[in-house]
Tab-separated table of C-alpha atoms (C1' of nucleotides) in Angstrom:
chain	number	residue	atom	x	y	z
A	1	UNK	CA	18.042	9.826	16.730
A	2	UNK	CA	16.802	6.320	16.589
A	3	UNK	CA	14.296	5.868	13.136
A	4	UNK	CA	10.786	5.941	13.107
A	5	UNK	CA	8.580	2.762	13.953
A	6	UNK	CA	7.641	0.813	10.443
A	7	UNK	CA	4.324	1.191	11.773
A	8	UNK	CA	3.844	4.927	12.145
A	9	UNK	CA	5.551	5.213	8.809
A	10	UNK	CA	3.292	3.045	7.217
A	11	UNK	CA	0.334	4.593	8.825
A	12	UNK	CA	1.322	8.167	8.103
A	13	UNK	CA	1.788	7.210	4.187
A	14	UNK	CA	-1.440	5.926	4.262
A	15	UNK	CA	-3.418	8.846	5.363
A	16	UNK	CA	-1.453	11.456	3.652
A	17	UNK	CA	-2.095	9.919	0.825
A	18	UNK	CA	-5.870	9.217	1.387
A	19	UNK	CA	-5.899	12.662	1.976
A	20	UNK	CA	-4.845	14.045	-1.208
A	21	UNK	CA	-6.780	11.605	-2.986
A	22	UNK	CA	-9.888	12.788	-1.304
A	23	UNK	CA	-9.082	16.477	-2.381
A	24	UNK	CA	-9.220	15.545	-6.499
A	25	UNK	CA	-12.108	13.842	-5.603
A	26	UNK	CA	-14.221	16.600	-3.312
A	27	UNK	CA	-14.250	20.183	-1.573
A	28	UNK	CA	-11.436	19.760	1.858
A	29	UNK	CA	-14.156	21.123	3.738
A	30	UNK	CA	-16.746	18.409	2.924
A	31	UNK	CA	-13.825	15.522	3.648
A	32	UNK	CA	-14.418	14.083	7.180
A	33	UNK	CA	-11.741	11.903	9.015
A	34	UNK	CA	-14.096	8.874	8.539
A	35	UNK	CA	-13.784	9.180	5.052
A	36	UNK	CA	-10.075	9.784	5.558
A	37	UNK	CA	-9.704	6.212	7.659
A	38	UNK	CA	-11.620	4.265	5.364
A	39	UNK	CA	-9.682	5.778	2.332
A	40	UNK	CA	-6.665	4.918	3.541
A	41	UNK	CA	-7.560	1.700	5.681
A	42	UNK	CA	-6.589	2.849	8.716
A	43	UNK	CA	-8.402	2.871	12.269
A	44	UNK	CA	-9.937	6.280	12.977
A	45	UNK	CA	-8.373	6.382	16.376
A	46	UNK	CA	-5.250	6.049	14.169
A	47	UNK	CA	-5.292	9.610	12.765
A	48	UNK	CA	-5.896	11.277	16.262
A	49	UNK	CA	-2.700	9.532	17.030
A	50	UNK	CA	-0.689	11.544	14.922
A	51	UNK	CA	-2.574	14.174	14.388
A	52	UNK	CA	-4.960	17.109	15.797
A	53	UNK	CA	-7.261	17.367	13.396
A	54	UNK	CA	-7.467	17.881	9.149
A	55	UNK	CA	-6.454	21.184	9.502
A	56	UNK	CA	-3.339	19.852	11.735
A	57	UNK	CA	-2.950	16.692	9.264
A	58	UNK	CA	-2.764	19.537	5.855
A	59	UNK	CA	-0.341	21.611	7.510
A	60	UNK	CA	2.161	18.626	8.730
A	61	UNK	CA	2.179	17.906	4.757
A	62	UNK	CA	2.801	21.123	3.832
A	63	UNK	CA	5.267	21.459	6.444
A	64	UNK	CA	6.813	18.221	5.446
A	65	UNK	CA	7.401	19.240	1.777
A	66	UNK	CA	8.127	22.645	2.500
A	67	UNK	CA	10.911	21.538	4.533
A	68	UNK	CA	12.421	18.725	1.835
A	69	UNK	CA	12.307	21.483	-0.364
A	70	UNK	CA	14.600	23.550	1.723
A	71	UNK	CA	16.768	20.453	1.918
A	72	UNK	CA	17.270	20.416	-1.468
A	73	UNK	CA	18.202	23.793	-1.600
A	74	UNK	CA	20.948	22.966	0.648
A	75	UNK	CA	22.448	20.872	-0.773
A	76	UNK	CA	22.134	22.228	-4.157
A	77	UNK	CA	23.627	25.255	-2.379
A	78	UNK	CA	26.790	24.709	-4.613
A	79	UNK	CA	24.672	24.402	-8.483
A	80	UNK	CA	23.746	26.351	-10.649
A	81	UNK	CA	19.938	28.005	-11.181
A	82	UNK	CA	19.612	25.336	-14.076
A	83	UNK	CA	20.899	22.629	-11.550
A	84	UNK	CA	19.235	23.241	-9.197
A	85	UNK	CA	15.857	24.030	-10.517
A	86	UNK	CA	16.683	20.448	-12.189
A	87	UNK	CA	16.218	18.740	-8.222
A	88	UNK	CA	13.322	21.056	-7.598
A	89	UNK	CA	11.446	19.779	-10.414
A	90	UNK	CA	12.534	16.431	-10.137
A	91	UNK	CA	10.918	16.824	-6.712
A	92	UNK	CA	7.419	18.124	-7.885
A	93	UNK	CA	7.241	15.503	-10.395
A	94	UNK	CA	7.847	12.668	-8.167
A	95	UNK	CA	5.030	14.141	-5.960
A	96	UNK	CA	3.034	15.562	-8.592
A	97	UNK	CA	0.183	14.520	-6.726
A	98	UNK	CA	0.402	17.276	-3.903
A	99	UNK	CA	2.005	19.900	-5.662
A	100	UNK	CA	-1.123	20.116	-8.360
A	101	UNK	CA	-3.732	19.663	-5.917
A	102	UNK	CA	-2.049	22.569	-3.743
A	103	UNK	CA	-1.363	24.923	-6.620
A	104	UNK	CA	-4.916	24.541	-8.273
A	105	UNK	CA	-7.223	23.937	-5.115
A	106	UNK	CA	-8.027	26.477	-3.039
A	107	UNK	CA	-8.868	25.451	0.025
A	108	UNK	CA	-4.904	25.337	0.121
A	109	UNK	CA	-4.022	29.126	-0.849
A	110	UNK	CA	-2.026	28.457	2.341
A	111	UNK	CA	0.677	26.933	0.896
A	112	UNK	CA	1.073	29.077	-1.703
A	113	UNK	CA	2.102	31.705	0.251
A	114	UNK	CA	4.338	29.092	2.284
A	115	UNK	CA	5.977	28.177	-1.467
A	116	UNK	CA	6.413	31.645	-2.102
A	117	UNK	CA	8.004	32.626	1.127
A	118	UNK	CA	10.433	29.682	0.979
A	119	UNK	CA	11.448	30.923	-2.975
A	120	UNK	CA	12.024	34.358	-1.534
A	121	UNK	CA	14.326	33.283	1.546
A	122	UNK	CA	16.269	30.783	-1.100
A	123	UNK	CA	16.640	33.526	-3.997
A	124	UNK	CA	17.603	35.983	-1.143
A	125	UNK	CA	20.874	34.858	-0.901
A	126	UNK	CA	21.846	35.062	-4.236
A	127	UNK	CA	20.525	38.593	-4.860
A	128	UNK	CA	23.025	41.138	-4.886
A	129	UNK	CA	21.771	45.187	-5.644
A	130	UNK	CA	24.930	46.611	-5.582
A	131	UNK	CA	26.037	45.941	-9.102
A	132	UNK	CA	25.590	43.883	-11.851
A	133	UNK	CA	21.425	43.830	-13.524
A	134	UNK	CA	19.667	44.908	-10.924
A	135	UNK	CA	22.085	47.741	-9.668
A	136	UNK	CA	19.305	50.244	-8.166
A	137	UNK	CA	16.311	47.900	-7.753
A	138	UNK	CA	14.390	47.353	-4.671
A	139	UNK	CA	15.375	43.991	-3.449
A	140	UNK	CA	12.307	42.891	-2.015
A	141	UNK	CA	10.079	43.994	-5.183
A	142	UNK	CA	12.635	41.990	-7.186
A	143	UNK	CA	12.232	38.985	-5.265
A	144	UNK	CA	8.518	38.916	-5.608
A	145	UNK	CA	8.802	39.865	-8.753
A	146	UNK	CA	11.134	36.731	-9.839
A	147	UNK	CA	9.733	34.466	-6.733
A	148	UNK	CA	5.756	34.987	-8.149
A	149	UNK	CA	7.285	34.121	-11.787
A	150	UNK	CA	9.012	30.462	-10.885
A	151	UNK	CA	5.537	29.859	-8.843
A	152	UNK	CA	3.432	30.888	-11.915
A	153	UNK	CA	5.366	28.733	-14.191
A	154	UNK	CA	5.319	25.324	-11.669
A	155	UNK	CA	1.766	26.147	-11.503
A	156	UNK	CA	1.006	26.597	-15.208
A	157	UNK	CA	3.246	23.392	-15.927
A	158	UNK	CA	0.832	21.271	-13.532
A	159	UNK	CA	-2.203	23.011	-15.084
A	160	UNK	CA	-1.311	21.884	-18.557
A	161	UNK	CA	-0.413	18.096	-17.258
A	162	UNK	CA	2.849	18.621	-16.883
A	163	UNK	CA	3.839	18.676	-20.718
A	164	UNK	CA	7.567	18.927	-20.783
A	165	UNK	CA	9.772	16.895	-18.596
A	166	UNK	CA	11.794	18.458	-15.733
A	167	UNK	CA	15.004	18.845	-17.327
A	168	UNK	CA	13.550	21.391	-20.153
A	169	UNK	CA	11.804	23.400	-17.408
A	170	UNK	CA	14.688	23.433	-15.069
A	171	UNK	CA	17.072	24.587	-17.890
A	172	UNK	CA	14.217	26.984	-19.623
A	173	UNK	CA	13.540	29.125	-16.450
A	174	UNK	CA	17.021	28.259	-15.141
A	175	UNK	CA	18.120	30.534	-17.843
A	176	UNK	CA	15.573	33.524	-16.947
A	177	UNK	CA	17.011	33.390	-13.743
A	178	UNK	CA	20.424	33.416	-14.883
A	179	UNK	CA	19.896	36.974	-16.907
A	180	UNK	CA	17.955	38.341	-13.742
A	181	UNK	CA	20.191	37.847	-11.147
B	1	UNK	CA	-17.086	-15.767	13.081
B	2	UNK	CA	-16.044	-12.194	13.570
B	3	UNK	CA	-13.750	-10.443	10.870
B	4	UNK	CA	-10.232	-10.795	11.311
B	5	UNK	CA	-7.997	-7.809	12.643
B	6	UNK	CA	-7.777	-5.020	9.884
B	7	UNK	CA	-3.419	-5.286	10.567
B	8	UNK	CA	-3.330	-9.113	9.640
B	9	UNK	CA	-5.163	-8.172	6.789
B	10	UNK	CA	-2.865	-5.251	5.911
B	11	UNK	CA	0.328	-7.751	6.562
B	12	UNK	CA	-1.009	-10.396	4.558
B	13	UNK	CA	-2.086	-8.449	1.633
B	14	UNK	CA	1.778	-6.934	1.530
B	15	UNK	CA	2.966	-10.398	2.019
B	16	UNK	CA	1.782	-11.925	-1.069
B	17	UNK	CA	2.247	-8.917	-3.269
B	18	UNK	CA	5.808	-8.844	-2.454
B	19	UNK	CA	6.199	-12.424	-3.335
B	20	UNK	CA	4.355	-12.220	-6.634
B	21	UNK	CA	6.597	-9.279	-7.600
B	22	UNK	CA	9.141	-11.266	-6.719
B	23	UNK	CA	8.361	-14.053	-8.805
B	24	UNK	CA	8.225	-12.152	-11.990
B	25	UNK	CA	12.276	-10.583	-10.826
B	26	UNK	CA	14.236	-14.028	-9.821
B	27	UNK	CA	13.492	-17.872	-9.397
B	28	UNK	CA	11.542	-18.888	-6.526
B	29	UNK	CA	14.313	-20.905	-5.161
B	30	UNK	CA	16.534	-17.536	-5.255
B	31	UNK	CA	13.764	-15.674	-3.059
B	32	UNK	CA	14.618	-15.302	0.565
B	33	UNK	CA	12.379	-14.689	3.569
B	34	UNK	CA	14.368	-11.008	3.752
B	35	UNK	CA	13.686	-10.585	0.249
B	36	UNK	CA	9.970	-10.788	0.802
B	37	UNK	CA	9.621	-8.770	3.959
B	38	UNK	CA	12.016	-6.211	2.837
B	39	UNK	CA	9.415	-6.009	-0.392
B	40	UNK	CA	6.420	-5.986	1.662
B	41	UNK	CA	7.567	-3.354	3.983
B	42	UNK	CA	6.947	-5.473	6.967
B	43	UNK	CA	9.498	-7.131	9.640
B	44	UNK	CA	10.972	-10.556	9.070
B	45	UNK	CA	9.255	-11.908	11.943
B	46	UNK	CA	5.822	-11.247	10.881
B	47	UNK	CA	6.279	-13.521	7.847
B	48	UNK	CA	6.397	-16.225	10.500
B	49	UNK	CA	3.498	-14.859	12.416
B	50	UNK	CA	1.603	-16.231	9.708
B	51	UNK	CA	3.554	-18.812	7.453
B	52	UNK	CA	5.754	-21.644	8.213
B	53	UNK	CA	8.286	-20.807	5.130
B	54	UNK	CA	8.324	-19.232	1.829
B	55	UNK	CA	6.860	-22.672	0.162
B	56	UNK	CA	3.762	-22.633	3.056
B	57	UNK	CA	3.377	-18.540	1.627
B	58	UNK	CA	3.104	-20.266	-1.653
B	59	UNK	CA	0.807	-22.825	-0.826
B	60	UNK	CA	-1.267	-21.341	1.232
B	61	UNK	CA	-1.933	-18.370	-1.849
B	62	UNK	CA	-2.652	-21.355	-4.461
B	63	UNK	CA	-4.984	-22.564	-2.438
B	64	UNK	CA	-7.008	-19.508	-1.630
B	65	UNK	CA	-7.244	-18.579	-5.330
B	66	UNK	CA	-8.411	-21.726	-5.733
B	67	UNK	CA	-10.973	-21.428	-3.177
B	68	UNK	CA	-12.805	-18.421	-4.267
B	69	UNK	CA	-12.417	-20.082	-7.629
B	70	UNK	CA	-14.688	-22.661	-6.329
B	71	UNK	CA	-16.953	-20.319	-4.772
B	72	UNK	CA	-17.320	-18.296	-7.820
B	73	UNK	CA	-19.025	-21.644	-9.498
B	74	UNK	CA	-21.259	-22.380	-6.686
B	75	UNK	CA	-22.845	-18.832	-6.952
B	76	UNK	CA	-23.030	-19.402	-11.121
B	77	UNK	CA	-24.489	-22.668	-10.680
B	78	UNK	CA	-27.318	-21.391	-12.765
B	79	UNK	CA	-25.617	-19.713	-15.391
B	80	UNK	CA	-24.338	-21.089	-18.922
B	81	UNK	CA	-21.391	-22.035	-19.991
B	82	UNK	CA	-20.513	-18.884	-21.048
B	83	UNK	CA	-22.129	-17.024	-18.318
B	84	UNK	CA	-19.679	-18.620	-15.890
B	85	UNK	CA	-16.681	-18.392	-17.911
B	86	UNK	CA	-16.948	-14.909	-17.750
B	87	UNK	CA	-16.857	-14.952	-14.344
B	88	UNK	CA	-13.620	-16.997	-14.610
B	89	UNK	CA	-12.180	-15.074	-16.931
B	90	UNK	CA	-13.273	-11.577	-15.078
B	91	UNK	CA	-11.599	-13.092	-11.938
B	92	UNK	CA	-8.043	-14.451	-14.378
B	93	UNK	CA	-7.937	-10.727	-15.488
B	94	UNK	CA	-8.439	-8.682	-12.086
B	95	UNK	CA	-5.618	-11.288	-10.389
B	96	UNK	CA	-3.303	-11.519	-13.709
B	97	UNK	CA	-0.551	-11.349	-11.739
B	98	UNK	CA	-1.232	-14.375	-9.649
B	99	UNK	CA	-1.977	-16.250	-12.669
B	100	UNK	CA	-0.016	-15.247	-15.581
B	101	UNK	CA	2.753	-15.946	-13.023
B	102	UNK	CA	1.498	-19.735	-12.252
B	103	UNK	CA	1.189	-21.284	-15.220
B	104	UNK	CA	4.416	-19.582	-16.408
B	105	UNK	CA	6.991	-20.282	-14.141
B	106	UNK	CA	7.910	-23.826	-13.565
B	107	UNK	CA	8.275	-23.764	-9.614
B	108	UNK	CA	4.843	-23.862	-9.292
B	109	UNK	CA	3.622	-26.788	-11.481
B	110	UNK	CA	1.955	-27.677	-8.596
B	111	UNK	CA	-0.347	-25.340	-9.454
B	112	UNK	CA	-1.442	-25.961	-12.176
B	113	UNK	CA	-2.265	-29.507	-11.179
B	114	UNK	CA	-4.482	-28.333	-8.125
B	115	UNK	CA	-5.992	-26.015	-10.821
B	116	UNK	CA	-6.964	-28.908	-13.643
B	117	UNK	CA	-8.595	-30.901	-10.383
B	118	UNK	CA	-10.585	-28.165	-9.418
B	119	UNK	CA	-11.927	-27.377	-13.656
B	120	UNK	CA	-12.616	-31.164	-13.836
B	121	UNK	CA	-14.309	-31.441	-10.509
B	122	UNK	CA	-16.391	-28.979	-11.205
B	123	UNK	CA	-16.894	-30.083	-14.884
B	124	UNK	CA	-18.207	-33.408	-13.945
B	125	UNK	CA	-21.707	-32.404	-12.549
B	126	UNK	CA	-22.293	-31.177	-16.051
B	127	UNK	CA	-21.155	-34.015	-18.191
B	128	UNK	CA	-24.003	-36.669	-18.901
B	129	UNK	CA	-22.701	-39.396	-20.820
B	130	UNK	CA	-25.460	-41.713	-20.795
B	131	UNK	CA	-26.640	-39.931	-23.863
B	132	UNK	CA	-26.049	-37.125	-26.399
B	133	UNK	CA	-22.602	-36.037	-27.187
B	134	UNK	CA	-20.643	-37.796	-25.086
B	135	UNK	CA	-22.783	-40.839	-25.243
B	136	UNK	CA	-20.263	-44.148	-24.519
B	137	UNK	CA	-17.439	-41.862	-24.191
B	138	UNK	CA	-15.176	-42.318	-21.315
B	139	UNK	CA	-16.087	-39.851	-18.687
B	140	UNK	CA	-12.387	-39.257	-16.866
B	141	UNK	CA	-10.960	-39.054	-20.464
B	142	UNK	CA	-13.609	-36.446	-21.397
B	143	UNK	CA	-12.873	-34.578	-18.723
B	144	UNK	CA	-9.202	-34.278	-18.847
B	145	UNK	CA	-9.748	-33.544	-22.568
B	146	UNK	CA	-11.648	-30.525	-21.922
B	147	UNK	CA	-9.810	-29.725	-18.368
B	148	UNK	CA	-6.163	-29.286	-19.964
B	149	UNK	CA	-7.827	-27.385	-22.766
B	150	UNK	CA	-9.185	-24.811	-20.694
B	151	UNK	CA	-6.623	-24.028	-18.912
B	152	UNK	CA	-4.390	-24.667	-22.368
B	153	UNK	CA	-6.468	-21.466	-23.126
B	154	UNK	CA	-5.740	-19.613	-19.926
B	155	UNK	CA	-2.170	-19.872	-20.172
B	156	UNK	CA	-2.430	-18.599	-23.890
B	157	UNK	CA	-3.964	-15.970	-23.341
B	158	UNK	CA	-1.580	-14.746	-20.353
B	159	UNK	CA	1.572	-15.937	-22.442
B	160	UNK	CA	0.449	-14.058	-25.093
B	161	UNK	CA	-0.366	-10.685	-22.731
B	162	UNK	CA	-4.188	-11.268	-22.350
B	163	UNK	CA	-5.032	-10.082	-26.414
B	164	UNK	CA	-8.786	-10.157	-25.537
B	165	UNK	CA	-11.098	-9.168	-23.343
B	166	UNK	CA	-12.735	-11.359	-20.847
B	167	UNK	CA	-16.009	-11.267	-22.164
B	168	UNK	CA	-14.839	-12.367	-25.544
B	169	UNK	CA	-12.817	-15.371	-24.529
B	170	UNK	CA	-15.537	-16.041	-21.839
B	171	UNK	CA	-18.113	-16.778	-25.195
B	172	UNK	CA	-15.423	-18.468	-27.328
B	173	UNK	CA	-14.533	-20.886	-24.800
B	174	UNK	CA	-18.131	-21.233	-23.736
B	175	UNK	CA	-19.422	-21.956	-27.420
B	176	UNK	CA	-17.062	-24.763	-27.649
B	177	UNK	CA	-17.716	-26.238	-24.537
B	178	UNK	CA	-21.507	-25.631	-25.244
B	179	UNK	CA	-21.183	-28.434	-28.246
B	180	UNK	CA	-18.866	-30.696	-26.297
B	181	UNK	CA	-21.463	-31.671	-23.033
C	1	DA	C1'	-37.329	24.365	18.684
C	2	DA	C1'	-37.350	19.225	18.606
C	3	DT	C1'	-35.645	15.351	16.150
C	4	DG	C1'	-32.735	11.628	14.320
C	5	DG	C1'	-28.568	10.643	11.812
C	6	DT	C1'	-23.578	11.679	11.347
C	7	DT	C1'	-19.337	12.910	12.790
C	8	DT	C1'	-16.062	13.829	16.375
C	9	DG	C1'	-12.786	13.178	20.014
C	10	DT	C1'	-11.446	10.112	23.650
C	11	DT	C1'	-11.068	5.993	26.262
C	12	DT	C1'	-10.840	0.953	27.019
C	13	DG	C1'	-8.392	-3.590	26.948
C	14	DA	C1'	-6.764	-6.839	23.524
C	15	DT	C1'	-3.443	-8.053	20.172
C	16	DA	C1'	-0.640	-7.737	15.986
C	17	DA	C1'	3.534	-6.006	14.625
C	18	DT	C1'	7.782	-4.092	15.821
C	19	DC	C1'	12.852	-4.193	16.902
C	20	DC	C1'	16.662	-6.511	18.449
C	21	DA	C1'	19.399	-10.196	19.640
C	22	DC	C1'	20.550	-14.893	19.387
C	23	DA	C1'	22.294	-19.466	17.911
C	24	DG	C1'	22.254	-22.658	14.282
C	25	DA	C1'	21.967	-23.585	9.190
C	26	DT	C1'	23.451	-22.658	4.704
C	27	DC	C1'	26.192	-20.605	1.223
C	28	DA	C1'	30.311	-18.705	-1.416
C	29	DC	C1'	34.633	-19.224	-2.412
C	30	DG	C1'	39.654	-19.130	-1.691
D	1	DC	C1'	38.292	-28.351	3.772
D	2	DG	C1'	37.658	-23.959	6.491
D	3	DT	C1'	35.983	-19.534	7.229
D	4	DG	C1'	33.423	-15.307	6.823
D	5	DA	C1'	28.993	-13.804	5.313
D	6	DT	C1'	24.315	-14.303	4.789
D	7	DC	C1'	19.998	-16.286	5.928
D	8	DT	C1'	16.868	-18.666	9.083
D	9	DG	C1'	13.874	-19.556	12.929
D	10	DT	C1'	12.711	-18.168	17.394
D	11	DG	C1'	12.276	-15.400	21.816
D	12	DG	C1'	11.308	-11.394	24.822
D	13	DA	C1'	10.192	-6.861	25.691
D	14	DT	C1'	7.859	-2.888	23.820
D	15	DT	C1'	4.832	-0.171	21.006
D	16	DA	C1'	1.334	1.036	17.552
D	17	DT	C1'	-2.830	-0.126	16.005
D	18	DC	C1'	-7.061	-2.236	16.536
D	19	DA	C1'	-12.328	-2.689	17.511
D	20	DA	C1'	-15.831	-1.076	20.180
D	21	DA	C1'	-18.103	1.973	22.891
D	22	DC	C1'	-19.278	6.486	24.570
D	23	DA	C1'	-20.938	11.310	25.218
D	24	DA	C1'	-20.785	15.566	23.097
D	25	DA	C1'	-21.018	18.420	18.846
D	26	DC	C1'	-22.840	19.065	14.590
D	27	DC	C1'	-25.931	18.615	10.860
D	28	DA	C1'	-30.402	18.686	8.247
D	29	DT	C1'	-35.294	18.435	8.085
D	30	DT	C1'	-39.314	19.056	9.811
DNA sequence: AATGGTTTGTTTGATAATCCACAGATCACG
DNA sequence: CGTGATCTGTGGATTATCAAACAAACCATT
């Protein structure tokens, strides 16, 4: 797996970024791919390159960080909640910029469900009914349950401007996971 | 005299940005070619696409500040002393980094010297010293007299992290050169 | 329903930038 | 000194991006 062209990285960086930028700015629906060019200096013949269409160019992001996400879960496989919630947050800070847009906009309820599903398949694994807290609980209704509360807080964190840092909110809702699982 | 490819542009731009940067990190004798394109994000090779060497890089940015400089007095040709100085000033404070960096660091003294031609050329079409002020006055002395204190000024106010606003040194600077032509 | 102004995809040929490899220069230092 | 390591210029082959143009789709307004 040889790396990417310089060029098609720079390019891509570029639009996704004009992208999100448009979105604080106006509705997705009323951004067009000229404005997406000229935001991020790039020919319009550019975008078509890489991708379909806006639709196509959201969902690669989403995709993208949906997947790095999962990453991180891997290999945080061996941490704690508190750890690894640490490398998750980390994460959303450093690209604050998407994750608020996509929590608080809603012309991107997509990914929230995306988020969600990704929390659920990562929390899976470390659910076990047969003893311990949730002895007699309905898995899946637990995972919801606990997969709908780390979204709420990420959510309510960007809301408010992100007011602690990410090591207090990976060790505060590291430890209401702790006492739930 | 069609506009120039929007990549050169792009390259350019990320060129000399990287070597700024640079120049506030390590001497400019210490800065490599590598050093610069690794910074810019660009390939070694296009550095030479469009300069002979790092001091041609250097060179060839002096002397394009210095050009819009110049074209920044034709257009306020009309304007007051401390009309124009604004201008100056406005144009010091949205390129700080080119210029707090020149007159601080010593590898490019030539810069300063290009810049001190350039005030007292463009000083001399206002200096009349067949009367008034200056009235039997030597006219290169004047000149260099008010030339290094300008840019005395400049480099005070970068040195000392740009403590007012452009509009106010624009009028200080312009008062006393109102009384002194 | 006709109109004029945008936006969209797509294509064209031209060219800037890429990567990689090279040989020579320069540097660091034992 | 000498010797490995880094940096420099330069070349060739390849690719991504460019500007410009186009017809079709999509609008808003009349």
């Amino acid at each position: 797996m040889k790396k990417t062209d310089r060029r098609v990285i720079k390019s891509q960086q570029a639009i996704k970024k004009a992208i999100l930028e448009l979105m604080t700015e106006k509705n997705f629906d009323d951004i067009t791919i000229m404005d997406i060019s000229e935001r991020a200096n790039v020919n319009r013949g550019t975008i078509y390159l890489h991708y379909m269409d806006k639709y196509d160019l959201l969902d690669k992001l989403i995709e993208e960080h949906i997947n790095e996400l999962r990453e991180l879960c891997q290999s945080a496989a061996e941490m704690t909640f508190k750890e690894g919630n640490y490398v998750w947050f980390e994460y959303f800070e450093k690209n604050h910029m998407f994750f608020s847009i996509m929590l608080t906009t809603k012309s991107a309820a997509h990914f929230r469900s995306r988020f969600l599903d990704l929390v659920v398949e990562e929390y899976k694994v470390e659910l076990d009914s047969s003893e311990g807290t949730n002895k007699g609980l309905n898995d899946d209704i637990v995972l919801q349950f606990l997969g709908a509360a780390i979204i709420g807080s990420v959510e309510w964190w960007f809301k408010n401007g992100m007011p602690y840092p990410p090591r207090v909110m990976a060790e505060q809702t590291g430890a209401i996971l702790d006492r739930n699982f």
